Amino acid sequence: MAYEKHWANNDKINATEKQKLKMDGLEIFQKIPEYARSGFASIPKEEWPMFKWAGLYLQRPREEGYFMMRVCIPSGILNYDQVVTLAGIARDYGRGIYDITTRQAVQFHWLRIEDIPDIFERLKRVGLSTAGACGDITRNIVGNPLAGIDPDELLDTTPIVREVYETFQHNPDFSNLPRKYKVSISANQKNASNAEINCVAFTPAVKTIDGEEVKGFHVKVGGGLSSRPYLAETLDLFIRPEEVKKVTVAITTIFRDYGYREKRTRNRLKFLMADWGPERFKEKVLEYTGPLPTKGTDMLTDWNAGYFYGVHPQKQEGLNYIGLNVPMGRLTADEVLELARVSNKYGNGEIRNCSSQNLVIPHVPDDQVETLLQEEIFKRISVDPPKFIGYAVSCTGIEYCNLALVETKERMRKIAEFLDKQVEVDVPVRIHMVGCPNSCGQRQIADIGLQGIKMKSKETKELVDAFEIHVGGTLKQGGEFNRKLKGKIDSQHLPAVLKQFLLHFKEQKQPEESFHSFVHRVGVDKLQQVLDEILERTLPKVAS
Ligand code: SF4
C-alpha cells in the first residue's frame, strides 16, 4: 500500500528525516552485501545511521568500523536451534559476548561489515531477523516470556505476537516512522512486559459481549522513557485477540502520518498522545478500524518487573519453568551453549528472555527438576540469586555505546556484589544503572535509578564519572517514575554511599515493606535529608 509522505515539503523536518526521504532505512539490506565485499571504508558516512534499520549500530569509536547487532526476539522466546545459532554468532564473530536486553532481544558486539552476510544467513536459516531491531521503525515486539505456559496468563499471546511481528517485518509501509516505536503484547496478569513504558501496549482484559465473557485486551498508548518520560494511557476500547493486528496497524499508521518530524527530541508517539489525549486518539483509531467495543474489565493484577526466579509449575500439569539470573544480562557464548544443552536435555530446548535481562528454561518435567538444578552452570546462572545481583539491571554503557558518558555493566555488577556482602535486607531492591539520560536500562522504573554523568572531582579537579540517584520508581498500580535526589556522587564513592543509604532503608523499613512503599511512607524530602547526611558524613570533600 503506497502512502504519501506529506512531510516531504516541510523544510523544518530534521536532518534524519531528510536522509530518510533520500533512502528508506530498509534499503540498507540491499547494500550490505556490496559493502561487505568492498569493506567498511567504502560506506558513505551519511549512510552509517541507516544501518540501524538492519539492527546494526556502529560501536564506539565509530571510525574503527565495528558494529553492535541487535536481533529481534518476539516475546523473548527462542527455540533450541535459534539459541545455538545465536551462541555460534557470538562465538565466531562477537568475541564471545552475548547480551540480553531489557526488551528481550539479544545483542552482539565487535562485528565487522565482512561478517554480516554470513550472520544474516545463519539467522535466516532459523527464522530470526534483525530488521527493525533499531531505527525509526517498529522495534522488537515485547511480550510475555511465559506465553503458552503461564498459569497467570489470560490467553496465549504467541500467535498474536507472531502475526503482528510478521506484519511489520520488512514492511515498507511502516519503515519510515517519525522515531523508534515500541509495541508490547502480553496477557500475563502481572504485567511481565512493562506495558506502561511502551508506545503501544496490549494488556489483558475481559468484557461481556452479547451475554458472553470475551477474553481480549485493553490498549495503552503513548508511553516512553528517556529524558521526558510518559506513562502510556488507556484508550476506551476493548480489543478481541483477532483484532490486535488491525488496531496495531491503525495506531502505527496514525504515528506515521500524524507523528512529529521536526525536533528529534519530540518525535516519539508519546508527544502526539500528550497533545491529543486519549479521547481524540481513540476517535482517530476508530476512523481506521471501524467500530470497536468500549473498555471491559482490566485483568492486570500486579507488576512482577519481569522476574521469575525459582522453579514454578506451568499451566501444563507435571511441567515446570525455571527462572534464572543472568548478572547484568551478559553471558558468554559458551554459557549460552551450555544453557541450550541443559534446556534440551531436561526441557524442550527453549530459552526465554525476560525484560529483566534474565532467562527462563521451560518444559522441565517434575521428576527432572532436582537433577537439572545440580548442573554446574547454575552456580553462576542462579535460580536463587542474592538480592542485589538478582535485581540489578544495566544498559550497555561506554564500553560500546556512542552516547554513553560512563561505564555501566561491570560497575553495576561490582556494586551489586559489594552490596550483597554488606547489606542484608528482606526484600529485593531493584537498582538500574544507565550511562546517559536515555533509558536502555529503564532507569525511571527502578527502585533506585543510577544515571551516569560527568563531574569535576572536588578532590582532583579532573572530570570524573559520577552518578545521580533517583528513587521510588514502579509500574505497580499504573506506575510512577522515580524522582531525583539532589547531589552528584563521584563513582569511586558510589558503593559506600549506596551501602549507607540501603542500611538506612533496612533499619527504618517495616517488615516486608518494599522500597517503593518505603519511599512513599517517609517521603522524598526525608530521603534527600538522609542522602545529604551520608554525603556530609562520609564524603565531606565531594558532597555537592
Ligand atoms: Fe547508551 Fe545511554 Fe542507552 Fe546506556 S542508556 S546504552 S549509555 S544510549
Coordinates of C-alpha atoms and ligand atoms in Angstrom, one line a residue:
M1 CA 0.0 0.0 0.0
A2 CA 1.6 3.2 -1.1
Y3 CA 1.2 6.2 1.1
E4 CA 2.0 9.9 0.7
K5 CA 4.9 11.3 2.7
H6 CA 3.2 14.6 3.3
W7 CA 6.1 15.9 5.4
A8 CA 8.4 15.8 2.3
N9 CA 7.6 19.5 1.6
N10 CA 8.1 20.7 5.2
D11 CA 11.5 22.3 5.3
K12 CA 11.6 22.3 9.1
I13 CA 11.9 18.5 9.3
N14 CA 15.1 17.3 10.9
A15 CA 18.2 16.0 9.1
T16 CA 17.4 12.4 9.8
E17 CA 14.0 12.9 8.2
K18 CA 15.7 14.4 5.1
Q19 CA 18.0 11.4 4.9
K20 CA 15.1 9.0 5.2
L21 CA 13.4 10.7 2.3
K22 CA 16.5 10.0 0.2
M23 CA 16.9 6.5 1.2
D24 CA 14.4 4.2 3.1
G25 CA 16.1 2.5 6.1
L26 CA 15.2 -1.0 4.8
E27 CA 17.2 -0.3 1.6
I28 CA 20.4 -0.9 3.6
F29 CA 19.7 -4.6 3.4
Q30 CA 20.3 -4.5 -0.3
K31 CA 23.5 -2.6 0.1
I32 CA 25.1 -4.6 2.8
P33 CA 26.4 -7.5 0.6
E34 CA 28.2 -5.0 -1.6
Y35 CA 29.7 -3.1 1.4
A36 CA 30.8 -6.5 2.8
R37 CA 32.8 -7.1 -0.3
S38 CA 34.2 -3.5 -0.6
G39 CA 34.9 -3.0 3.1
F40 CA 33.9 -0.5 5.8
A41 CA 35.8 2.4 4.2
S42 CA 33.5 2.2 1.2
I43 CA 30.4 3.0 3.2
P44 CA 29.4 6.7 2.8
K45 CA 29.3 8.4 6.2
E46 CA 25.7 9.6 5.7
E47 CA 24.6 6.0 5.4
W48 CA 26.0 5.0 8.7
P49 CA 22.7 5.8 10.6
M50 CA 20.7 3.8 8.1
F51 CA 22.4 0.5 9.3
K52 CA 20.1 0.8 12.3
W53 CA 17.2 -0.5 10.2
A54 CA 19.2 -3.7 9.9
G55 CA 19.7 -3.8 13.6
L56 CA 23.3 -2.5 13.4
Y57 CA 24.9 0.4 15.2
L58 CA 28.5 1.4 14.9
Q59 CA 30.0 0.9 18.3
R60 CA 32.4 3.5 19.7
P61 CA 34.6 4.7 18.4
R62 CA 32.7 4.7 15.1
E63 CA 35.7 5.1 12.8
E64 CA 37.0 1.7 13.8
G65 CA 34.1 0.1 11.9
Y66 CA 32.9 -2.4 14.5
F67 CA 29.2 -3.0 14.7
M68 CA 26.8 -3.8 17.5
M69 CA 24.0 -6.0 16.2
R70 CA 20.5 -6.5 17.9
V71 CA 18.4 -9.4 16.9
C72 CA 14.6 -9.3 17.3
I73 CA 13.2 -12.0 19.5
P74 CA 9.4 -11.5 19.7
S75 CA 8.2 -12.1 23.4
G76 CA 11.8 -13.2 24.0
I77 CA 11.0 -16.8 23.1
L78 CA 13.8 -18.9 21.4
N79 CA 13.8 -22.5 20.3
Y80 CA 16.9 -24.7 20.6
D81 CA 18.2 -24.2 17.1
Q82 CA 17.8 -20.4 17.5
V83 CA 19.7 -20.4 20.8
V84 CA 22.6 -22.5 19.3
T85 CA 22.7 -20.2 16.2
L86 CA 22.9 -17.1 18.4
A87 CA 25.6 -18.6 20.6
G88 CA 27.5 -19.6 17.4
I89 CA 27.4 -16.0 16.1
A90 CA 28.7 -14.6 19.4
R91 CA 31.5 -17.2 19.5
D92 CA 32.5 -16.9 15.8
Y93 CA 32.2 -13.2 15.3
G94 CA 31.3 -11.4 18.5
R95 CA 34.3 -12.2 20.8
G96 CA 32.0 -14.5 22.8
I97 CA 29.8 -11.7 24.2
Y98 CA 26.0 -12.3 24.3
D99 CA 23.9 -9.6 25.9
I100 CA 20.2 -9.9 26.8
T101 CA 18.4 -6.5 26.6
T102 CA 15.6 -5.0 28.6
R103 CA 13.4 -5.5 25.5
Q104 CA 14.0 -9.3 25.4
A105 CA 16.4 -9.1 22.4
V106 CA 20.0 -10.3 22.1
Q107 CA 22.9 -8.0 21.2
F108 CA 26.3 -8.9 19.8
H109 CA 29.4 -6.6 19.6
W110 CA 32.6 -6.4 17.6
L111 CA 31.1 -7.4 14.3
R112 CA 32.7 -6.3 11.0
I113 CA 30.9 -5.5 7.8
E114 CA 32.5 -8.5 6.2
D115 CA 30.8 -10.8 8.8
I116 CA 27.3 -9.5 8.3
P117 CA 26.2 -11.6 5.2
D118 CA 27.1 -14.9 6.9
I119 CA 25.4 -13.8 10.1
F120 CA 22.2 -12.8 8.3
E121 CA 22.3 -16.2 6.5
R122 CA 22.6 -18.0 9.8
L123 CA 19.8 -16.0 11.4
K124 CA 17.5 -16.6 8.3
R125 CA 18.0 -20.4 8.5
V126 CA 16.4 -20.4 12.0
G127 CA 13.7 -17.8 11.4
L128 CA 15.4 -14.9 13.1
S129 CA 15.8 -11.3 11.9
T130 CA 17.5 -8.0 12.8
A131 CA 15.1 -5.9 10.7
G132 CA 13.6 -3.3 12.8
A133 CA 15.7 -4.1 15.9
C134 CA 16.9 -0.5 15.8
G135 CA 15.9 2.7 13.8
D136 CA 12.7 4.7 13.3
I137 CA 10.6 1.6 12.8
T138 CA 8.6 -1.0 14.8
R139 CA 11.1 -2.4 17.3
N140 CA 11.2 -5.9 18.7
I141 CA 7.7 -6.8 19.9
V142 CA 8.0 -7.5 23.6
G143 CA 5.6 -9.8 25.4
N144 CA 5.0 -12.4 28.0
P145 CA 8.1 -14.6 28.2
L146 CA 5.8 -17.3 29.6
A147 CA 3.3 -17.2 26.8
G148 CA 1.6 -20.5 26.4
I149 CA 2.9 -22.0 29.7
D150 CA 1.8 -19.3 32.1
P151 CA -0.7 -20.0 34.9
D152 CA -1.1 -16.2 35.2
E153 CA -2.0 -15.5 31.5
L154 CA -5.5 -14.7 30.4
L155 CA -4.7 -16.3 27.0
D156 CA -1.7 -17.5 25.0
T157 CA -0.4 -14.5 23.0
T158 CA 2.2 -16.5 21.0
P159 CA 0.2 -16.5 17.7
I160 CA -0.9 -12.8 18.1
V161 CA 2.7 -11.6 18.7
R162 CA 3.8 -13.7 15.7
E163 CA 1.1 -12.2 13.4
V164 CA 1.9 -8.6 14.4
Y165 CA 5.7 -9.2 14.1
E166 CA 5.3 -10.7 10.6
T167 CA 3.1 -7.8 9.6
F168 CA 5.8 -5.3 10.3
Q169 CA 8.8 -7.2 9.3
H170 CA 10.4 -5.7 6.1
N171 CA 7.2 -3.8 5.5
P172 CA 8.0 -0.6 3.5
D173 CA 4.6 0.9 4.6
F174 CA 5.9 1.3 8.1
S175 CA 9.7 1.6 7.7
N176 CA 9.7 5.4 7.9
L177 CA 8.2 6.3 11.3
P178 CA 9.0 9.6 13.0
R179 CA 11.1 7.8 15.6
K180 CA 11.6 4.4 17.4
Y181 CA 8.3 2.7 18.0
K182 CA 7.8 0.1 20.8
V183 CA 5.0 -2.4 20.9
S184 CA 4.1 -4.7 23.8
I185 CA 1.5 -7.6 23.6
S186 CA 1.1 -9.6 26.8
A187 CA -1.8 -11.4 28.6
N188 CA 0.4 -12.0 31.7
Q189 CA -1.7 -10.6 34.6
K190 CA 1.4 -9.4 36.4
N191 CA 2.5 -7.1 33.6
A192 CA 5.6 -9.0 32.8
S193 CA 6.4 -6.8 29.7
N194 CA 6.2 -3.4 31.4
A195 CA 3.1 -2.2 29.4
E196 CA 3.1 1.5 30.5
I197 CA 6.6 2.3 29.1
N198 CA 5.8 1.2 25.6
C199 CA 4.4 3.4 22.7
V200 CA 1.6 0.8 22.4
A201 CA 0.8 -1.9 24.8
F202 CA -2.0 -4.5 24.8
T203 CA -2.9 -5.7 28.3
P204 CA -5.2 -8.5 29.4
A205 CA -8.9 -7.6 29.8
V206 CA -12.4 -9.2 29.7
K207 CA -15.7 -7.9 28.5
T208 CA -19.2 -9.4 28.4
I209 CA -20.5 -9.1 24.9
D210 CA -23.9 -10.4 23.9
G211 CA -24.1 -12.3 27.3
E212 CA -20.8 -14.0 26.8
E213 CA -17.5 -13.2 28.5
V214 CA -14.8 -12.5 25.9
K215 CA -11.1 -12.6 26.7
G216 CA -9.1 -9.9 25.0
F217 CA -7.1 -6.7 25.6
H218 CA -7.1 -3.1 26.6
V219 CA -4.7 -0.9 24.7
K220 CA -2.4 1.7 26.3
V221 CA -0.8 4.4 24.1
G222 CA 2.0 6.9 24.4
G223 CA 4.4 5.6 27.0
G224 CA 8.1 6.0 26.8
L225 CA 11.1 6.9 29.0
S226 CA 14.3 8.9 28.1
S227 CA 14.7 12.5 29.5
R228 CA 10.9 13.2 29.2
P229 CA 9.2 10.0 30.4
Y230 CA 5.5 9.4 30.0
L231 CA 3.3 6.5 31.2
A232 CA 1.0 5.1 28.4
E233 CA -2.7 6.0 28.8
T234 CA -5.5 3.5 28.3
L235 CA -7.9 4.1 25.4
D236 CA -11.6 3.4 26.0
L237 CA -11.6 0.3 23.8
F238 CA -11.9 -3.4 24.1
I239 CA -9.9 -5.5 21.6
R240 CA -10.6 -9.1 20.7
P241 CA -7.5 -11.2 20.1
E242 CA -8.2 -11.4 16.4
E243 CA -8.3 -7.5 16.2
V244 CA -4.9 -6.8 17.8
K245 CA -3.2 -6.7 14.4
K246 CA -5.8 -4.3 12.9
V247 CA -5.5 -2.0 15.9
T248 CA -1.7 -2.0 15.9
V249 CA -1.7 -1.2 12.2
A250 CA -4.2 1.7 12.8
I251 CA -2.0 3.2 15.6
T252 CA 1.2 2.8 13.6
T253 CA -0.5 4.5 10.6
I254 CA -1.5 7.4 12.9
F255 CA 2.0 7.7 14.2
R256 CA 3.5 7.6 10.7
D257 CA 1.1 10.2 9.3
Y258 CA 0.5 12.5 12.2
G259 CA 3.6 12.0 14.3
Y260 CA 6.0 14.9 14.6
R261 CA 9.1 15.0 12.3
E262 CA 10.7 18.3 13.3
K263 CA 12.8 18.3 16.5
R264 CA 14.2 14.8 17.0
T265 CA 13.8 15.1 20.8
R266 CA 10.0 15.5 20.3
N267 CA 9.2 12.8 17.8
R268 CA 8.1 9.8 19.9
L269 CA 4.4 8.8 19.8
K270 CA 4.2 9.9 23.5
F271 CA 4.3 13.6 22.4
L272 CA 1.4 13.2 20.0
M273 CA -0.6 11.3 22.6
A274 CA 0.2 14.0 25.2
D275 CA -1.1 16.7 22.8
W276 CA -4.2 14.8 21.6
G277 CA -5.2 13.0 24.8
P278 CA -6.8 9.5 24.9
E279 CA -10.3 10.5 23.7
R280 CA -9.1 12.2 20.5
F281 CA -6.6 9.4 19.9
K282 CA -9.3 6.8 20.3
E283 CA -11.6 8.6 17.8
K284 CA -8.8 8.6 15.2
V285 CA -8.1 4.9 15.8
L286 CA -11.8 4.1 15.2
E287 CA -11.6 6.0 11.8
Y288 CA -9.2 3.3 10.7
T289 CA -10.6 0.2 12.4
G290 CA -14.3 0.8 12.3
P291 CA -16.4 0.3 15.5
L292 CA -14.8 -1.4 18.5
P293 CA -16.4 -2.1 21.9
T294 CA -15.6 0.2 24.8
K295 CA -13.4 -0.9 27.7
G296 CA -14.2 -4.0 29.7
T297 CA -12.6 -5.1 32.9
D298 CA -8.8 -4.7 33.4
M299 CA -7.3 -8.0 34.3
L300 CA -3.8 -6.7 35.3
T301 CA -3.4 -7.6 39.0
D302 CA 0.2 -6.7 39.8
W303 CA 3.6 -6.0 38.4
N304 CA 6.4 -8.6 38.6
A305 CA 9.0 -6.4 36.7
G306 CA 9.8 -9.5 34.5
Y307 CA 11.3 -11.6 37.4
F308 CA 10.6 -15.3 37.6
Y309 CA 13.4 -16.8 39.8
G310 CA 13.0 -20.3 41.0
V311 CA 11.0 -23.4 40.0
H312 CA 7.3 -22.8 39.1
P313 CA 4.6 -25.1 37.8
Q314 CA 3.4 -24.4 34.3
K315 CA -0.2 -24.4 33.3
Q316 CA 0.6 -27.8 31.8
E317 CA 0.4 -30.3 34.6
G318 CA 3.7 -32.0 35.5
L319 CA 5.8 -29.4 33.8
N320 CA 7.8 -26.5 35.3
Y321 CA 9.6 -23.4 34.2
I322 CA 12.9 -22.4 35.9
G323 CA 13.7 -18.7 36.3
L324 CA 17.4 -17.9 36.2
N325 CA 19.6 -14.9 36.9
V326 CA 22.0 -13.6 34.3
P327 CA 24.0 -10.9 36.0
M328 CA 23.6 -7.7 34.0
G329 CA 22.2 -9.7 31.2
R330 CA 25.6 -10.7 30.0
L331 CA 26.6 -14.3 29.0
T332 CA 29.5 -15.8 27.2
A333 CA 28.8 -17.9 24.0
D334 CA 30.0 -21.0 25.9
E335 CA 27.5 -20.3 28.7
V336 CA 24.7 -19.9 26.2
L337 CA 25.7 -23.2 24.5
E338 CA 25.7 -24.9 27.9
L339 CA 22.3 -23.5 28.8
A340 CA 21.0 -24.7 25.4
R341 CA 22.4 -28.2 26.1
V342 CA 20.8 -28.3 29.6
S343 CA 17.4 -27.0 28.2
N344 CA 17.5 -29.6 25.5
K345 CA 18.3 -32.4 27.9
Y346 CA 15.7 -31.6 30.6
G347 CA 13.2 -29.5 28.7
N348 CA 12.4 -29.0 25.0
G349 CA 15.4 -26.8 24.2
E350 CA 13.7 -23.5 24.5
I351 CA 15.1 -20.5 26.3
R352 CA 13.1 -17.4 27.0
N353 CA 14.4 -13.9 27.6
C354 CA 12.8 -11.6 30.2
S355 CA 12.6 -7.8 30.3
S356 CA 14.7 -8.1 33.5
Q357 CA 17.7 -9.3 31.3
N358 CA 17.2 -12.8 32.8
L359 CA 16.2 -16.2 31.4
V360 CA 13.6 -18.9 31.8
I361 CA 14.0 -22.5 30.9
P362 CA 10.6 -24.0 30.3
H363 CA 9.0 -27.5 30.0
V364 CA 11.0 -29.3 32.7
P365 CA 9.1 -32.4 34.0
D366 CA 8.6 -32.6 37.8
D367 CA 11.0 -35.6 38.1
Q368 CA 13.8 -33.9 36.2
V369 CA 13.9 -30.6 38.2
E370 CA 16.2 -31.8 41.0
T371 CA 18.8 -33.3 38.6
L372 CA 18.7 -30.2 36.4
L373 CA 19.4 -28.0 39.4
Q374 CA 22.6 -29.9 40.0
E375 CA 24.1 -28.8 36.7
E376 CA 27.4 -26.8 37.1
I377 CA 26.1 -23.8 35.1
F378 CA 23.6 -22.9 37.8
K379 CA 26.4 -21.9 40.2
R380 CA 26.7 -18.7 38.2
I381 CA 23.4 -18.5 36.4
S382 CA 21.5 -19.0 39.6
V383 CA 17.9 -19.9 40.3
D384 CA 18.1 -18.1 43.6
P385 CA 20.5 -15.2 43.3
P386 CA 21.5 -12.9 46.1
K387 CA 19.1 -9.8 46.4
F388 CA 21.2 -7.1 44.8
I389 CA 22.9 -9.0 41.9
G390 CA 19.5 -10.7 41.3
Y391 CA 17.7 -7.3 40.8
A392 CA 20.4 -5.2 39.2
V393 CA 19.9 -4.0 35.6
S394 CA 22.4 -2.2 33.4
C395 CA 22.5 -0.7 30.0
T396 CA 25.4 -1.2 27.6
G397 CA 27.3 1.9 28.7
I398 CA 30.6 3.4 27.4
E399 CA 32.1 0.0 26.6
Y400 CA 30.3 0.1 23.2
C401 CA 27.7 2.9 23.2
N402 CA 28.4 6.2 21.4
L403 CA 26.0 8.1 23.6
A404 CA 27.3 6.9 27.0
L405 CA 29.1 9.2 29.4
V406 CA 30.3 6.4 31.8
E407 CA 30.9 2.7 32.1
T408 CA 27.9 0.8 33.5
K409 CA 27.8 -3.1 33.2
E410 CA 30.9 -4.0 35.0
R411 CA 30.5 -1.2 37.5
M412 CA 26.9 -2.2 38.3
R413 CA 27.9 -5.8 38.7
K414 CA 30.7 -5.0 41.2
I415 CA 28.4 -2.6 43.2
A416 CA 25.7 -5.3 43.4
E417 CA 28.2 -7.9 44.6
F418 CA 29.6 -5.5 47.2
L419 CA 26.0 -4.7 48.4
D420 CA 25.2 -8.4 48.7
K421 CA 28.2 -8.7 51.1
Q422 CA 27.4 -5.6 53.1
V423 CA 23.6 -5.2 53.3
E424 CA 21.2 -7.9 54.2
V425 CA 17.6 -6.9 53.5
D426 CA 14.3 -8.8 53.5
V427 CA 13.0 -7.5 50.1
P428 CA 14.7 -7.0 46.8
V429 CA 15.7 -3.5 45.8
R430 CA 15.8 -3.1 42.0
I431 CA 18.8 -1.0 41.1
H432 CA 19.1 0.1 37.4
M433 CA 22.2 1.8 36.0
V434 CA 22.3 3.8 32.8
G435 CA 25.2 5.6 31.2
C436 CA 23.3 8.7 29.9
P437 CA 19.9 10.4 30.0
N438 CA 18.5 7.8 27.6
S439 CA 16.8 4.8 29.1
C440 CA 18.1 1.5 27.7
G441 CA 18.4 0.4 31.3
Q442 CA 14.9 1.7 32.2
R443 CA 16.3 3.8 35.0
Q444 CA 12.9 5.6 35.6
I445 CA 11.1 2.5 36.8
A446 CA 13.8 1.3 39.2
D447 CA 13.5 1.4 43.0
I448 CA 16.9 3.1 42.8
G449 CA 17.9 4.5 39.4
L450 CA 21.6 5.5 38.9
Q451 CA 22.2 7.8 36.0
G452 CA 25.8 8.4 34.8
I453 CA 27.1 11.9 34.3
K454 CA 30.5 13.6 34.3
M455 CA 31.5 16.0 37.1
K456 CA 34.6 17.9 38.2
S457 CA 36.1 16.0 41.1
K458 CA 36.4 18.2 44.2
E459 CA 39.5 16.2 45.1
T460 CA 41.5 16.1 41.9
K461 CA 39.7 18.8 39.9
E462 CA 39.5 16.5 36.9
L463 CA 36.4 15.3 35.0
V464 CA 35.3 12.0 36.6
D465 CA 32.5 9.5 36.2
A466 CA 29.7 10.3 38.6
F467 CA 26.0 9.3 39.2
E468 CA 22.7 10.9 40.2
I469 CA 20.4 8.9 42.3
H470 CA 16.6 8.6 41.6
V471 CA 14.3 6.8 44.0
G472 CA 10.9 5.2 44.0
G473 CA 10.1 4.1 40.5
T474 CA 7.5 1.3 39.9
L475 CA 4.9 0.1 37.4
K476 CA 2.6 -1.1 40.2
Q477 CA -0.9 0.4 40.2
G478 CA -0.5 2.2 36.9
G479 CA 3.1 3.3 37.5
E480 CA 5.2 6.1 38.8
F481 CA 8.6 7.3 37.7
N482 CA 11.4 7.6 40.3
R483 CA 12.4 11.1 41.5
K484 CA 15.9 12.6 41.5
L485 CA 17.7 13.3 44.7
K486 CA 20.0 16.3 44.6
G487 CA 23.7 15.6 44.6
K488 CA 26.2 14.1 42.3
I489 CA 28.3 11.2 43.6
D490 CA 31.8 10.6 42.3
S491 CA 31.7 6.9 41.0
Q492 CA 34.5 5.9 43.4
H493 CA 32.3 6.8 46.4
L494 CA 29.1 5.4 44.9
P495 CA 29.3 1.9 46.5
A496 CA 29.9 3.3 50.0
V497 CA 27.1 5.9 49.6
L498 CA 24.6 3.2 48.4
K499 CA 25.6 0.9 51.2
Q500 CA 24.7 3.6 53.8
F501 CA 21.6 4.6 52.0
L502 CA 20.4 1.0 51.9
L503 CA 21.4 0.4 55.5
H504 CA 19.1 3.3 56.4
F505 CA 16.3 1.7 54.4
K506 CA 17.0 -1.6 56.2
E507 CA 16.9 0.0 59.7
Q508 CA 13.9 2.2 59.1
K509 CA 11.7 -0.1 57.0
Q510 CA 8.7 -2.1 58.3
P511 CA 8.8 -5.9 57.9
E512 CA 8.2 -6.9 54.2
E513 CA 7.9 -3.2 53.2
S514 CA 9.0 -2.7 49.7
F515 CA 11.4 0.1 48.7
H516 CA 8.7 1.8 46.8
S517 CA 6.3 1.8 49.7
F518 CA 9.1 3.0 52.0
V519 CA 9.8 6.0 49.7
H520 CA 6.1 6.8 49.8
R521 CA 5.8 6.4 53.6
V522 CA 8.9 8.5 54.5
G523 CA 8.8 10.9 51.5
V524 CA 11.4 12.1 49.1
D525 CA 12.3 15.1 51.2
K526 CA 13.3 12.9 54.1
L527 CA 15.4 10.7 51.8
Q528 CA 17.1 13.8 50.5
Q529 CA 18.0 14.7 54.0
V530 CA 19.3 11.2 54.6
L531 CA 21.4 11.3 51.4
D532 CA 22.7 14.8 52.4
E533 CA 23.8 13.5 55.8
I534 CA 25.5 10.5 54.2
L535 CA 27.4 12.7 51.8
E536 CA 28.3 15.1 54.6
R537 CA 29.4 12.3 56.9
T538 CA 31.4 10.1 54.6
L539 CA 32.4 12.4 51.7
P540 CA 32.9 15.8 53.1
K541 CA 35.2 16.7 50.2
V542 CA 32.9 15.6 47.4
A543 CA 29.5 16.4 48.7
S544 CA 27.7 18.8 46.4
Ligands
SF4_1 FE1 23.9 4.0 25.7 FE2 22.5 5.7 27.2 FE3 21.4 3.5 26.1 FE4 23.1 3.3 28.1 S1 21.1 4.4 28.2 S2 23.1 2.1 26.2 S3 24.6 4.9 27.7 S4 22.2 5.3 25.0

